[in-house]
Amino acid sequence: MVLRATIAGCGGYLPETRLSNDELAALHGLETSDAWIRERTGIGFRHMAAPDQTASDLGAAAARDALARAGVAAEEVDAILVATSTPDSAFPATAVRIQAKIGATKGFAFDMAAACTGFVYALGVADSLIRAGQARCVLVIGTEVYSRILDWTDRGTCVLFGDGAGAVLLRAEENGGTREDRGILSCHLHADGRFGDILHVEGGAGSNGGAGLLRMSGKEVFRHAVTKLASVVDEALAANDMSHADVRWLVPHQANLRIIEAMGRKLHLPAERVVVTVDRHANTSAASIPLALAEACGDGRIGPGDLVVMEAIGGGLTWGAALARF
């Protein structure tokens, strides 16, 4: 028998304020249009956190949703892993803030910083903790308030991002150790720091004493995304002796519709089997995959037995993929 991390529940939270492209342009005096943004990115709307909302507020709401859908009490959670680039503070970790807010009274909690790949990284670490027997019930949360780190004069970046949080609850389950098992089959993580400057946030607590603004070389990021995502998905399938034909759903990082469509074609999946939320949520960084999972599981698209590929690329550069059966 093999111990696997099975996905018991998915949850999400989006702030109340929802802005269209035209509303965003008018609010910040941007020289852009709905047509310009949609043509290049596929984005039509994004949600923005209220002034008094932090990443831990959003993450706690998503965690409560995931727990409710799994039918699990917060007191049962052994560990909380939070992927975020916009933490409440340098320390304590946003994860322990969430732990207190949801009333999880045992175990441990910590943050992970891998930008848009953060959720896949956190999922991989949580899977390892469960396989090693160090935890049996783990919350993995992606939560972001990117509206706090955007340069609202730069139309090349500020129109791309939104705020939100998503969460999954993982539970340990013994399986037969085959490719038909429920749960996370494998996670594949990569990084190449030589390309760190093509997508980064200026400054930090250990350099200039405070966080700066997001900067991105869009063309360079796009070039790396297409090749690296295709490679890591193939790596995940090969590791499990599977092919593109075995995949039921692609749940990708929601950064750009062109990249998402390219990955769907790579896997020979029809558009209706690729989960897309970027048009309504924009890029919510580490929150984008769990938010998309919560939507697709909540409306019944993803069901028992479905093989799902999750993949992401983000600042670092970091990239990775996870293969899971629901």
Coordinates of C-alpha atoms in Angstrom, one line a residue:
M1 CA 0.0 0.0 0.0
V2 CA 1.1 3.6 -0.7
L3 CA 0.1 6.7 1.3
R4 CA -1.3 9.4 -1.0
A5 CA -2.4 12.9 -0.5
T6 CA -6.0 13.0 -1.7
I7 CA -7.9 16.2 -2.5
A8 CA -10.9 16.2 -0.1
G9 CA -12.2 19.7 -0.7
C10 CA -11.5 22.8 -2.8
G11 CA -12.5 26.4 -1.8
G12 CA -12.1 29.9 -3.1
Y13 CA -12.7 33.5 -2.3
L14 CA -12.8 36.7 -4.4
P15 CA -13.1 40.2 -3.0
E16 CA -16.4 42.0 -3.5
T17 CA -15.1 44.8 -5.7
R18 CA -15.0 43.7 -9.4
L19 CA -13.6 45.9 -12.1
S20 CA -14.0 45.7 -15.8
N21 CA -11.2 46.7 -18.1
D22 CA -12.9 50.0 -18.9
E23 CA -13.5 50.7 -15.2
L24 CA -9.9 50.0 -14.4
A25 CA -8.7 52.3 -17.2
A26 CA -10.9 55.1 -16.0
L27 CA -10.0 54.7 -12.4
H28 CA -6.3 55.0 -13.0
G29 CA -6.3 57.2 -16.1
L30 CA -4.7 54.6 -18.3
E31 CA -4.4 54.9 -22.0
T32 CA -5.9 51.5 -22.9
S33 CA -9.2 49.9 -23.8
D34 CA -11.2 46.7 -23.2
A35 CA -10.4 45.6 -26.7
W36 CA -6.7 46.1 -26.3
I37 CA -6.5 44.1 -23.1
R38 CA -8.8 41.3 -24.2
E39 CA -6.9 40.8 -27.5
R40 CA -3.5 40.5 -25.8
T41 CA -4.5 38.7 -22.6
G42 CA -8.1 37.4 -22.7
I43 CA -8.8 39.4 -19.5
G44 CA -12.1 41.2 -19.0
F45 CA -12.4 41.6 -15.3
R46 CA -10.5 41.3 -12.0
H47 CA -11.4 41.5 -8.3
M48 CA -9.7 44.0 -5.9
A49 CA -9.3 43.6 -2.2
A50 CA -10.8 46.3 0.1
P51 CA -8.4 48.6 1.8
D52 CA -8.7 46.7 5.1
Q53 CA -8.4 43.3 3.5
T54 CA -5.0 41.4 3.6
A55 CA -3.8 38.1 2.2
S56 CA -4.6 36.3 5.4
D57 CA -8.2 37.6 5.3
L58 CA -8.7 36.3 1.7
G59 CA -6.8 33.0 2.5
A60 CA -8.9 32.4 5.6
A61 CA -12.1 32.7 3.7
A62 CA -10.9 30.3 1.0
A63 CA -9.7 27.9 3.7
R64 CA -13.1 27.9 5.4
D65 CA -14.8 27.2 2.1
A66 CA -12.4 24.2 1.4
L67 CA -13.0 22.8 4.9
A68 CA -16.8 23.2 4.6
R69 CA -16.8 21.4 1.2
A70 CA -14.7 18.6 2.7
G71 CA -16.8 18.3 5.8
V72 CA -13.7 18.7 8.0
A73 CA -13.3 20.8 11.2
A74 CA -10.4 23.2 11.4
E75 CA -9.3 21.5 14.6
E76 CA -8.4 18.4 12.4
V77 CA -5.8 20.3 10.3
D78 CA -2.2 19.3 11.0
A79 CA -0.5 21.8 8.8
I80 CA -1.2 24.9 6.8
L81 CA 1.0 25.9 3.8
V82 CA 0.5 29.3 2.2
A83 CA 1.8 30.3 -1.1
T84 CA 1.9 34.1 -1.4
S85 CA 4.0 36.9 -2.8
T86 CA 2.0 39.5 -0.9
P87 CA 2.2 38.4 2.8
D88 CA 0.7 40.4 5.6
S89 CA 4.1 41.1 7.0
A90 CA 7.7 39.8 6.9
F91 CA 6.8 37.7 9.9
P92 CA 4.9 36.1 11.4
A93 CA 4.0 34.1 8.4
T94 CA 0.6 34.7 6.7
A95 CA 0.0 31.0 7.3
V96 CA 0.0 31.4 11.1
R97 CA -2.3 34.4 10.7
I98 CA -4.7 32.2 8.8
Q99 CA -4.3 29.4 11.4
A100 CA -5.5 31.8 14.1
K101 CA -8.4 33.2 12.0
I102 CA -9.9 29.8 11.2
G103 CA -9.4 28.3 14.6
A104 CA -6.9 25.6 13.6
T105 CA -5.6 24.8 17.1
K106 CA -2.8 22.2 16.4
G107 CA 0.1 21.5 14.0
F108 CA 2.3 23.9 12.2
A109 CA 2.1 26.6 9.5
F110 CA 4.5 28.4 7.1
D111 CA 4.7 30.4 3.9
M112 CA 6.3 29.6 0.6
A113 CA 7.4 32.2 -1.9
A114 CA 7.6 31.0 -5.5
A115 CA 5.4 33.7 -7.1
C116 CA 2.9 32.3 -9.6
T117 CA 4.2 28.8 -9.2
G118 CA 3.7 29.0 -5.4
F119 CA 0.6 26.8 -5.2
V120 CA 2.3 24.0 -7.2
Y121 CA 5.4 24.2 -5.0
A122 CA 3.2 24.2 -1.8
L123 CA 1.2 21.2 -3.1
G124 CA 4.5 19.3 -3.7
V125 CA 5.7 20.0 -0.2
A126 CA 2.4 19.1 1.3
D127 CA 2.4 15.8 -0.7
S128 CA 5.8 15.0 0.6
L129 CA 4.8 15.7 4.2
I130 CA 1.9 13.3 3.9
R131 CA 3.9 10.6 2.2
A132 CA 6.5 10.9 5.0
G133 CA 3.8 10.5 7.7
Q134 CA 4.5 14.0 9.2
A135 CA 0.9 15.2 8.6
R136 CA -2.4 13.6 7.6
C137 CA -4.6 16.6 7.0
V138 CA -3.1 19.7 5.3
L139 CA -4.5 22.9 4.0
V140 CA -2.7 24.3 0.9
I141 CA -3.6 27.9 0.2
G142 CA -2.7 30.4 -2.5
T143 CA -3.6 34.0 -1.6
E144 CA -2.7 37.3 -3.1
V145 CA -3.4 41.0 -3.0
Y146 CA -1.4 42.0 -6.0
S147 CA -3.2 45.3 -6.2
R148 CA -0.8 46.5 -3.4
I149 CA 2.4 46.0 -5.6
L150 CA 1.2 47.2 -9.0
D151 CA 2.5 50.3 -10.8
W152 CA -0.8 51.9 -11.9
T153 CA 1.0 54.0 -14.5
D154 CA 2.3 50.9 -16.3
R155 CA -0.5 49.5 -18.5
G156 CA 1.7 46.6 -19.5
T157 CA 1.5 45.1 -16.0
C158 CA -1.3 46.7 -13.9
V159 CA -4.1 45.4 -16.2
L160 CA -2.9 41.8 -15.8
F161 CA -3.4 41.1 -12.1
G162 CA -6.2 40.6 -9.6
D163 CA -6.7 39.7 -6.0
G164 CA -8.1 36.4 -4.6
A165 CA -7.5 33.2 -2.7
G166 CA -7.9 29.5 -3.3
A167 CA -7.4 26.5 -1.1
V168 CA -7.4 22.7 -1.2
L169 CA -7.6 20.3 1.8
L170 CA -5.4 17.2 1.5
R171 CA -6.0 14.1 3.5
A172 CA -3.8 11.0 3.8
E173 CA -5.3 7.9 2.2
E174 CA -3.8 4.5 1.6
N175 CA -3.9 3.3 -2.0
G176 CA -2.7 0.5 -4.1
G177 CA 0.3 2.3 -5.5
T178 CA -0.8 2.3 -9.1
R179 CA -1.5 5.0 -11.7
E180 CA -5.2 4.6 -11.0
D181 CA -4.9 5.7 -7.4
R182 CA -6.8 8.7 -6.2
G183 CA -4.8 11.7 -5.0
I184 CA -1.6 13.4 -6.0
L185 CA 0.4 11.1 -8.2
S186 CA 3.5 13.3 -8.6
C187 CA 4.8 16.9 -8.5
H188 CA 7.6 18.2 -10.6
L189 CA 9.3 21.5 -9.5
H190 CA 12.0 23.6 -11.2
A191 CA 13.7 26.9 -10.9
D192 CA 16.4 28.9 -12.8
G193 CA 17.6 32.0 -10.9
R194 CA 19.5 33.3 -14.0
F195 CA 16.2 34.7 -15.2
G196 CA 15.0 36.2 -11.9
D197 CA 15.0 39.8 -13.2
I198 CA 12.5 39.3 -16.0
L199 CA 9.7 39.1 -13.5
H200 CA 10.3 40.5 -10.0
V201 CA 9.2 43.0 -7.3
E202 CA 11.7 45.7 -6.5
G203 CA 13.2 45.8 -3.1
G204 CA 12.3 44.0 0.1
A205 CA 12.7 44.0 3.9
G206 CA 16.3 42.7 3.6
S207 CA 17.5 45.2 0.9
N208 CA 15.8 48.6 0.8
G209 CA 13.6 48.0 3.9
G210 CA 10.3 47.8 2.1
A211 CA 8.4 46.2 -0.7
G212 CA 8.4 47.8 -4.1
L213 CA 6.5 47.4 -7.3
L214 CA 6.1 44.6 -9.8
R215 CA 8.3 44.7 -12.9
M216 CA 8.0 42.3 -15.9
S217 CA 9.6 41.8 -19.3
G218 CA 6.4 40.4 -20.9
K219 CA 7.9 39.0 -24.1
E220 CA 10.7 37.2 -22.2
V221 CA 8.3 35.6 -19.8
F222 CA 6.0 34.5 -22.6
R223 CA 8.9 32.9 -24.4
H224 CA 10.0 30.9 -21.4
A225 CA 6.4 30.0 -20.4
V226 CA 5.5 28.1 -23.6
T227 CA 8.6 25.9 -23.7
K228 CA 9.0 25.3 -19.9
L229 CA 5.3 24.4 -19.3
A230 CA 5.2 22.0 -22.2
S231 CA 8.3 20.3 -20.9
V232 CA 7.3 19.9 -17.3
V233 CA 3.8 18.6 -18.2
D234 CA 5.5 15.9 -20.4
E235 CA 7.8 15.2 -17.5
A236 CA 4.9 14.6 -15.2
L237 CA 3.1 12.3 -17.6
A238 CA 6.2 10.3 -18.4
A239 CA 6.9 9.8 -14.7
N240 CA 3.5 8.1 -14.3
D241 CA 3.7 6.2 -17.6
M242 CA 0.9 8.2 -19.1
S243 CA 0.2 10.1 -22.3
H244 CA -1.7 13.1 -23.3
A245 CA -4.7 10.9 -24.0
D246 CA -5.0 10.0 -20.3
V247 CA -5.6 13.6 -19.2
R248 CA -9.2 14.6 -18.5
W249 CA -8.7 18.2 -17.4
L250 CA -6.0 20.9 -17.6
V251 CA -6.1 23.4 -14.8
P252 CA -3.3 25.8 -15.6
H253 CA -2.0 29.0 -14.0
Q254 CA -4.3 31.8 -15.2
A255 CA -1.8 34.3 -16.6
N256 CA -2.6 34.8 -20.3
L257 CA -5.3 33.2 -22.5
R258 CA -2.8 32.6 -25.3
I259 CA -0.5 30.5 -23.1
I260 CA -3.5 28.6 -21.7
E261 CA -4.8 27.8 -25.2
A262 CA -1.3 26.8 -26.4
M263 CA -1.0 24.3 -23.5
G264 CA -4.5 22.9 -24.3
R265 CA -3.4 22.3 -27.9
K266 CA -0.2 20.7 -26.7
L267 CA -2.3 18.1 -24.7
H268 CA -4.7 17.7 -27.6
L269 CA -7.5 18.7 -25.2
P270 CA -10.7 20.4 -26.6
A271 CA -11.3 23.9 -25.2
E272 CA -14.1 22.7 -23.0
R273 CA -11.7 20.5 -21.0
V274 CA -9.3 23.4 -20.1
V275 CA -10.4 25.3 -17.1
V276 CA -10.3 29.1 -17.8
T277 CA -10.9 31.8 -15.3
V278 CA -8.4 34.4 -16.4
D279 CA -11.2 36.2 -18.3
R280 CA -13.0 36.9 -15.0
H281 CA -10.3 36.8 -12.4
A282 CA -7.2 38.1 -14.3
N283 CA -3.9 36.7 -13.0
T284 CA -4.2 36.0 -9.2
S285 CA -0.7 34.5 -9.1
A286 CA -0.4 31.7 -6.5
A287 CA -4.2 31.8 -6.0
S288 CA -5.1 31.2 -9.7
I289 CA -4.9 27.3 -9.8
P290 CA -6.8 26.7 -6.6
L291 CA -9.4 29.3 -7.5
A292 CA -9.9 27.5 -10.9
L293 CA -10.0 24.1 -9.1
A294 CA -12.7 25.4 -6.7
E295 CA -14.8 26.6 -9.6
A296 CA -14.5 23.4 -11.7
C297 CA -15.1 21.1 -8.8
G298 CA -17.9 23.2 -7.4
D299 CA -19.9 23.2 -10.7
G300 CA -19.3 19.5 -11.2
R301 CA -17.0 19.6 -14.2
I302 CA -14.2 17.8 -12.4
G303 CA -15.5 14.6 -11.0
P304 CA -14.4 11.3 -9.3
G305 CA -11.7 9.5 -11.3
D306 CA -10.7 12.5 -13.5
L307 CA -7.0 12.9 -14.1
V308 CA -6.0 16.6 -13.8
V309 CA -2.8 18.3 -14.8
M310 CA -1.9 21.5 -13.0
E311 CA 1.0 23.7 -14.2
A312 CA 2.4 27.1 -13.6
I313 CA 5.4 29.4 -14.2
G314 CA 6.3 32.4 -12.2
G315 CA 9.0 34.8 -11.1
G316 CA 12.3 33.2 -10.1
L317 CA 12.0 31.8 -12.7
T318 CA 10.1 29.0 -11.1
W319 CA 7.9 26.4 -12.8
G320 CA 6.2 23.1 -12.1
A321 CA 3.4 20.7 -12.7
A322 CA 1.3 18.3 -10.5
L323 CA -0.7 15.3 -11.6
A324 CA -3.7 14.3 -9.5
R325 CA -6.6 12.0 -9.8
F326 CA -9.9 13.1 -8.2

